[in-house]
Amino acid sequence: MLEQQDTYILAIETSCDETAAAVVKNGTEVLSNIISSQINLHKKYGGVVPEIASRKHIENINPVIQEAMEQAGLSFEQIDAIAVTYGPGLVGALLVGLSAAKGLAFALEKPLIGVHHIEGHISANYIANPSFHPPFICLVVSGGHSHLVHVRDYGEYEILGQTRDDAAGEAFDKVARALGLSYPGGPQIDRLAQEGDPESIHFPRAYLEEDSYDFSFSGLKSAVLNYLNQAKMKQEEIHIPNIAASFQEAVTEVLVDKAIKAAKEKNISKIAIAGGVAANQGLRKKMEHRCKQEGFALQYPPLILCTDNAAMIGSAAYYDYKKGIHHGWDLNAVPNLKLGQKIDVSK
Ligand code: KG4
Ligand code: ZN
């Protein structure tokens, strides 16, 4: 027997190279979380090829939705709303998920809820710990974004800082490529760093202006490339684990310092991390250590909810659903959608 007050959301995510669908109960309980990754297809190109991503999403989307429903053990009639990522991301990729969501919502006469991808990443923390509530400071670090966000309430975001050039994950992927590691390089650098000495090479830390919460990783990436070129020219031995560990140390030190500074200055007692780079063991350890030292509570999602998935989208949509927020059929994919920029809805 389904209880009357429970809310079941079918969520769809296709903003990059994962075709994902999930069913989430009451914003925090994941009944199914299906992720069809295209990583192997894009690997040989060293990054995501948008055209290939769109085509693969078209092939995968219906079976992935079907599997999510089957695993959840629900019928479409039992779903209360259809949620979908409508930006930011690759426009062709977003459109596949959005069209599937619109078709389902229209046919089933259910509300359609468009979700900001970063809002989804942040919300993965509500699934990880249902008693974790705003306000908190969230460091969102992925392949496309590096944002420091003050989450004032559900759906209320103040962006304190963001990257001025490469995203943190992008820096991991580019450095990995220079080291001859395959895409996506983040997890491989993470693994190799565990065998290296983080203090063996001093790479630069870009703190920018003293009062800035912004990030910059392109200088660090160039420093690693220069180090590699010089070592090759001088025919010096290249110790990949040491480079990986020293690079990771330089990235995570700045990320952690800025998150701690924001929590102190905003007088917020809780810090969360989110996004693909939140899977990084070095970042998790450093953040844990500093939060303990400084007396902040730390929250992070399990690894499977750090990288792209649809369960996080279903969680974010739940809080909109509770507020009666939904979108019209004219909802479009917005590749550069800003966080907090909720398109006027409740039509
Ligand atoms: O959140 P996500 O799946 O996609 C975007 O929204 O961009 O993040 C993917 C990014 C990639 O750049 C990948 O290299 C990075 O997250 N990543 C990691 C780790 N796992 C994934 N970076 C560092 N360490 C990891 N363990
Ligand atoms: Zn993402």
Short mmCIF file of N, CA and C in Angstrom, two decimals, residues 128-222:
data_model
loop_
_atom_site.label_atom_id
_atom_site.label_comp_id
_atom_site.label_asym_id
_atom_site.label_seq_id
_atom_site.Cartn_x
_atom_site.Cartn_y
_atom_site.Cartn_z
N ALA A 128 22.19 11.68 0.94
CA ALA A 128 23.22 11.07 1.79
C ALA A 128 22.83 11.14 3.26
N ASN A 129 22.20 12.23 3.64
CA ASN A 129 21.83 12.42 5.04
C ASN A 129 20.52 13.22 5.12
N PRO A 130 19.40 12.51 5.27
CA PRO A 130 18.10 13.19 5.26
C PRO A 130 17.94 14.21 6.39
N SER A 131 18.78 14.16 7.41
CA SER A 131 18.63 15.19 8.45
C SER A 131 19.57 16.37 8.21
N PHE A 132 20.19 16.39 7.03
CA PHE A 132 21.06 17.53 6.68
C PHE A 132 20.21 18.58 5.95
N HIS A 133 20.13 19.78 6.55
CA HIS A 133 19.27 20.82 5.98
C HIS A 133 20.07 22.11 5.78
N PRO A 134 19.59 23.01 4.91
CA PRO A 134 20.19 24.33 4.82
C PRO A 134 19.93 25.08 6.13
N PRO A 135 20.67 26.11 6.48
CA PRO A 135 21.72 26.70 5.64
C PRO A 135 23.06 25.97 5.76
N PHE A 136 23.82 26.00 4.68
CA PHE A 136 25.19 25.48 4.70
C PHE A 136 25.98 26.09 3.55
N ILE A 137 27.30 25.91 3.63
CA ILE A 137 28.17 26.33 2.53
C ILE A 137 28.45 25.08 1.69
N CYS A 138 28.26 25.20 0.39
CA CYS A 138 28.54 24.03 -0.46
C CYS A 138 29.60 24.35 -1.51
N LEU A 139 30.60 23.49 -1.55
CA LEU A 139 31.63 23.58 -2.58
C LEU A 139 31.24 22.60 -3.68
N VAL A 140 30.86 23.14 -4.84
CA VAL A 140 30.43 22.27 -5.95
C VAL A 140 31.55 22.23 -6.98
N VAL A 141 32.18 21.07 -7.10
CA VAL A 141 33.33 20.95 -8.00
C VAL A 141 33.14 19.78 -8.94
N SER A 142 33.05 20.09 -10.23
CA SER A 142 32.82 19.01 -11.20
C SER A 142 33.64 19.30 -12.46
N GLY A 143 33.32 18.56 -13.52
CA GLY A 143 34.06 18.76 -14.76
C GLY A 143 33.72 20.09 -15.42
N GLY A 144 32.54 20.59 -15.16
CA GLY A 144 32.11 21.84 -15.80
C GLY A 144 32.03 23.03 -14.86
N HIS A 145 32.07 22.80 -13.54
CA HIS A 145 31.81 23.90 -12.61
C HIS A 145 32.71 23.84 -11.38
N SER A 146 33.02 25.02 -10.87
CA SER A 146 33.62 25.12 -9.53
C SER A 146 32.94 26.31 -8.89
N HIS A 147 32.00 26.04 -8.00
CA HIS A 147 31.22 27.09 -7.37
C HIS A 147 31.32 26.96 -5.85
N LEU A 148 31.40 28.11 -5.20
CA LEU A 148 31.26 28.13 -3.75
C LEU A 148 29.92 28.80 -3.49
N VAL A 149 29.01 28.04 -2.88
CA VAL A 149 27.62 28.50 -2.78
C VAL A 149 27.17 28.54 -1.32
N HIS A 150 26.50 29.64 -0.97
CA HIS A 150 25.85 29.70 0.33
C HIS A 150 24.40 29.24 0.10
N VAL A 151 24.09 28.04 0.58
CA VAL A 151 22.73 27.51 0.40
C VAL A 151 21.91 28.05 1.58
N ARG A 152 21.14 29.09 1.32
CA ARG A 152 20.38 29.75 2.40
C ARG A 152 19.19 28.91 2.82
N ASP A 153 18.55 28.31 1.82
CA ASP A 153 17.38 27.47 2.07
C ASP A 153 17.21 26.58 0.84
N TYR A 154 16.22 25.70 0.84
CA TYR A 154 15.99 24.88 -0.35
C TYR A 154 15.68 25.81 -1.52
N GLY A 155 16.44 25.69 -2.58
CA GLY A 155 16.18 26.52 -3.77
C GLY A 155 16.66 27.95 -3.65
N GLU A 156 17.32 28.31 -2.54
CA GLU A 156 17.81 29.70 -2.39
C GLU A 156 19.32 29.69 -2.30
N TYR A 157 19.95 30.20 -3.34
CA TYR A 157 21.41 30.10 -3.44
C TYR A 157 22.05 31.46 -3.60
N GLU A 158 23.11 31.67 -2.84
CA GLU A 158 23.93 32.86 -3.03
C GLU A 158 25.30 32.34 -3.52
N ILE A 159 25.65 32.74 -4.74
CA ILE A 159 26.94 32.28 -5.26
C ILE A 159 28.02 33.21 -4.70
N LEU A 160 28.94 32.62 -3.92
CA LEU A 160 29.99 33.44 -3.31
C LEU A 160 31.18 33.56 -4.26
N GLY A 161 31.44 32.49 -4.99
CA GLY A 161 32.59 32.52 -5.90
C GLY A 161 32.47 31.42 -6.93
N GLN A 162 33.22 31.57 -8.00
CA GLN A 162 33.24 30.51 -9.02
C GLN A 162 34.55 30.58 -9.78
N THR A 163 34.79 29.62 -10.65
CA THR A 163 36.06 29.63 -11.34
C THR A 163 36.08 30.73 -12.42
N ARG A 164 37.24 31.30 -12.60
CA ARG A 164 37.39 32.32 -13.64
C ARG A 164 37.90 31.71 -14.93
N ASP A 165 38.33 30.46 -14.86
CA ASP A 165 38.82 29.81 -16.10
C ASP A 165 38.43 28.33 -16.09
N ASP A 166 39.37 27.43 -15.87
CA ASP A 166 39.04 26.01 -15.88
C ASP A 166 38.28 25.61 -14.62
N ALA A 167 37.36 24.66 -14.77
CA ALA A 167 36.72 24.07 -13.59
C ALA A 167 37.73 23.12 -12.96
N ALA A 168 37.52 22.78 -11.68
CA ALA A 168 38.48 21.91 -10.98
C ALA A 168 38.62 20.57 -11.69
N GLY A 169 37.49 19.97 -12.06
CA GLY A 169 37.53 18.65 -12.74
C GLY A 169 38.22 18.74 -14.09
N GLU A 170 37.99 19.88 -14.75
CA GLU A 170 38.62 20.11 -16.06
C GLU A 170 40.14 20.14 -15.89
N ALA A 171 40.60 20.79 -14.82
CA ALA A 171 42.05 20.85 -14.55
C ALA A 171 42.59 19.44 -14.30
N PHE A 172 41.84 18.65 -13.52
CA PHE A 172 42.25 17.26 -13.28
C PHE A 172 42.36 16.52 -14.61
N ASP A 173 41.34 16.70 -15.47
CA ASP A 173 41.31 15.95 -16.74
C ASP A 173 42.43 16.38 -17.67
N LYS A 174 42.72 17.71 -17.71
CA LYS A 174 43.77 18.20 -18.62
C LYS A 174 45.16 17.78 -18.15
N VAL A 175 45.38 17.86 -16.85
CA VAL A 175 46.69 17.45 -16.31
C VAL A 175 46.87 15.94 -16.53
N ALA A 176 45.79 15.19 -16.32
CA ALA A 176 45.86 13.73 -16.51
C ALA A 176 46.24 13.41 -17.96
N ARG A 177 45.66 14.16 -18.87
CA ARG A 177 45.94 13.92 -20.28
C ARG A 177 47.43 14.17 -20.58
N ALA A 178 47.96 15.24 -19.98
CA ALA A 178 49.38 15.55 -20.18
C ALA A 178 50.27 14.46 -19.59
N LEU A 179 49.74 13.77 -18.57
CA LEU A 179 50.51 12.69 -17.95
C LEU A 179 50.31 11.35 -18.68
N GLY A 180 49.52 11.41 -19.75
CA GLY A 180 49.30 10.21 -20.54
C GLY A 180 48.22 9.30 -19.98
N LEU A 181 47.35 9.86 -19.11
CA LEU A 181 46.28 9.06 -18.52
C LEU A 181 45.00 9.27 -19.32
N SER A 182 44.13 8.29 -19.32
CA SER A 182 42.95 8.40 -20.18
C SER A 182 41.82 9.18 -19.49
N TYR A 183 40.83 9.58 -20.30
CA TYR A 183 39.68 10.37 -19.83
C TYR A 183 38.68 9.48 -19.11
N PRO A 184 38.03 9.90 -18.05
CA PRO A 184 38.29 11.12 -17.29
C PRO A 184 39.43 10.90 -16.32
N GLY A 185 40.33 11.87 -16.27
CA GLY A 185 41.57 11.69 -15.54
C GLY A 185 41.47 11.86 -14.03
N GLY A 186 40.40 12.52 -13.57
CA GLY A 186 40.27 12.80 -12.13
C GLY A 186 40.49 11.56 -11.27
N PRO A 187 39.71 10.50 -11.51
CA PRO A 187 39.85 9.31 -10.65
C PRO A 187 41.26 8.70 -10.72
N GLN A 188 41.92 8.82 -11.88
CA GLN A 188 43.26 8.22 -12.00
C GLN A 188 44.29 9.04 -11.25
N ILE A 189 44.16 10.37 -11.32
CA ILE A 189 45.08 11.21 -10.54
C ILE A 189 44.88 10.92 -9.05
N ASP A 190 43.62 10.80 -8.66
CA ASP A 190 43.28 10.49 -7.27
C ASP A 190 44.00 9.22 -6.82
N ARG A 191 43.93 8.18 -7.65
CA ARG A 191 44.53 6.88 -7.32
C ARG A 191 46.07 6.99 -7.26
N LEU A 192 46.65 7.63 -8.28
CA LEU A 192 48.11 7.75 -8.33
C LEU A 192 48.64 8.63 -7.20
N ALA A 193 47.86 9.64 -6.83
CA ALA A 193 48.29 10.58 -5.78
C ALA A 193 48.52 9.86 -4.46
N GLN A 194 47.78 8.77 -4.26
CA GLN A 194 47.91 8.03 -3.01
C GLN A 194 49.28 7.37 -2.88
N GLU A 195 49.97 7.21 -4.02
CA GLU A 195 51.32 6.60 -3.98
C GLU A 195 52.41 7.67 -4.05
N GLY A 196 52.03 8.94 -4.17
CA GLY A 196 53.03 9.99 -4.34
C GLY A 196 53.20 10.86 -3.10
N ASP A 197 54.19 11.75 -3.16
CA ASP A 197 54.47 12.68 -2.06
C ASP A 197 53.91 14.06 -2.45
N PRO A 198 52.89 14.54 -1.75
CA PRO A 198 52.25 15.82 -2.12
C PRO A 198 53.16 17.03 -1.94
N GLU A 199 54.26 16.83 -1.21
CA GLU A 199 55.16 17.97 -0.99
C GLU A 199 56.40 17.91 -1.86
N SER A 200 56.44 16.96 -2.77
CA SER A 200 57.66 16.78 -3.57
C SER A 200 57.87 17.91 -4.58
N ILE A 201 56.78 18.47 -5.10
CA ILE A 201 56.90 19.57 -6.08
C ILE A 201 55.99 20.69 -5.61
N HIS A 202 56.49 21.91 -5.60
CA HIS A 202 55.59 23.00 -5.18
C HIS A 202 54.96 23.66 -6.40
N PHE A 203 53.71 23.34 -6.66
CA PHE A 203 52.96 24.00 -7.72
C PHE A 203 52.23 25.21 -7.14
N PRO A 204 51.97 26.25 -7.96
CA PRO A 204 51.37 27.48 -7.42
C PRO A 204 49.92 27.30 -6.97
N ARG A 205 49.54 28.07 -5.96
CA ARG A 205 48.15 28.13 -5.48
C ARG A 205 47.60 29.48 -5.88
N ALA A 206 46.47 29.51 -6.57
CA ALA A 206 45.91 30.80 -6.97
C ALA A 206 44.80 31.19 -6.00
N TYR A 207 45.15 32.10 -5.07
CA TYR A 207 44.13 32.56 -4.12
C TYR A 207 43.40 33.80 -4.63
N LEU A 208 43.94 34.44 -5.67
CA LEU A 208 43.38 35.66 -6.25
C LEU A 208 43.35 36.77 -5.20
N GLU A 209 42.41 37.71 -5.31
CA GLU A 209 42.39 38.83 -4.36
C GLU A 209 42.04 38.29 -2.96
N GLU A 210 42.46 39.03 -1.96
CA GLU A 210 42.32 38.53 -0.59
C GLU A 210 40.86 38.23 -0.20
N ASP A 211 39.95 39.08 -0.68
CA ASP A 211 38.54 38.91 -0.28
C ASP A 211 37.74 38.10 -1.32
N SER A 212 38.43 37.47 -2.25
CA SER A 212 37.70 36.78 -3.32
C SER A 212 37.49 35.30 -3.01
N TYR A 213 36.28 34.85 -3.34
CA TYR A 213 35.98 33.42 -3.23
C TYR A 213 36.09 32.73 -4.59
N ASP A 214 36.55 33.46 -5.59
CA ASP A 214 36.68 32.88 -6.92
C ASP A 214 37.88 31.91 -6.98
N PHE A 215 37.85 31.07 -7.99
CA PHE A 215 38.94 30.11 -8.19
C PHE A 215 39.58 30.33 -9.56
N SER A 216 40.80 29.87 -9.70
CA SER A 216 41.46 29.87 -11.00
C SER A 216 42.40 28.67 -11.04
N PHE A 217 42.25 27.83 -12.04
CA PHE A 217 43.10 26.64 -12.11
C PHE A 217 43.96 26.57 -13.37
N SER A 218 43.80 27.55 -14.26
CA SER A 218 44.55 27.42 -15.53
C SER A 218 46.05 27.67 -15.31
N GLY A 219 46.41 28.54 -14.35
CA GLY A 219 47.82 28.80 -14.06
C GLY A 219 48.49 27.55 -13.50
N LEU A 220 47.76 26.86 -12.64
CA LEU A 220 48.29 25.63 -12.06
C LEU A 220 48.49 24.57 -13.14
N LYS A 221 47.48 24.48 -14.02
CA LYS A 221 47.58 23.50 -15.13
C LYS A 221 48.82 23.82 -15.98
N SER A 222 49.04 25.11 -16.30
CA SER A 222 50.21 25.49 -17.09
C SER A 222 51.50 25.16 -16.35
#
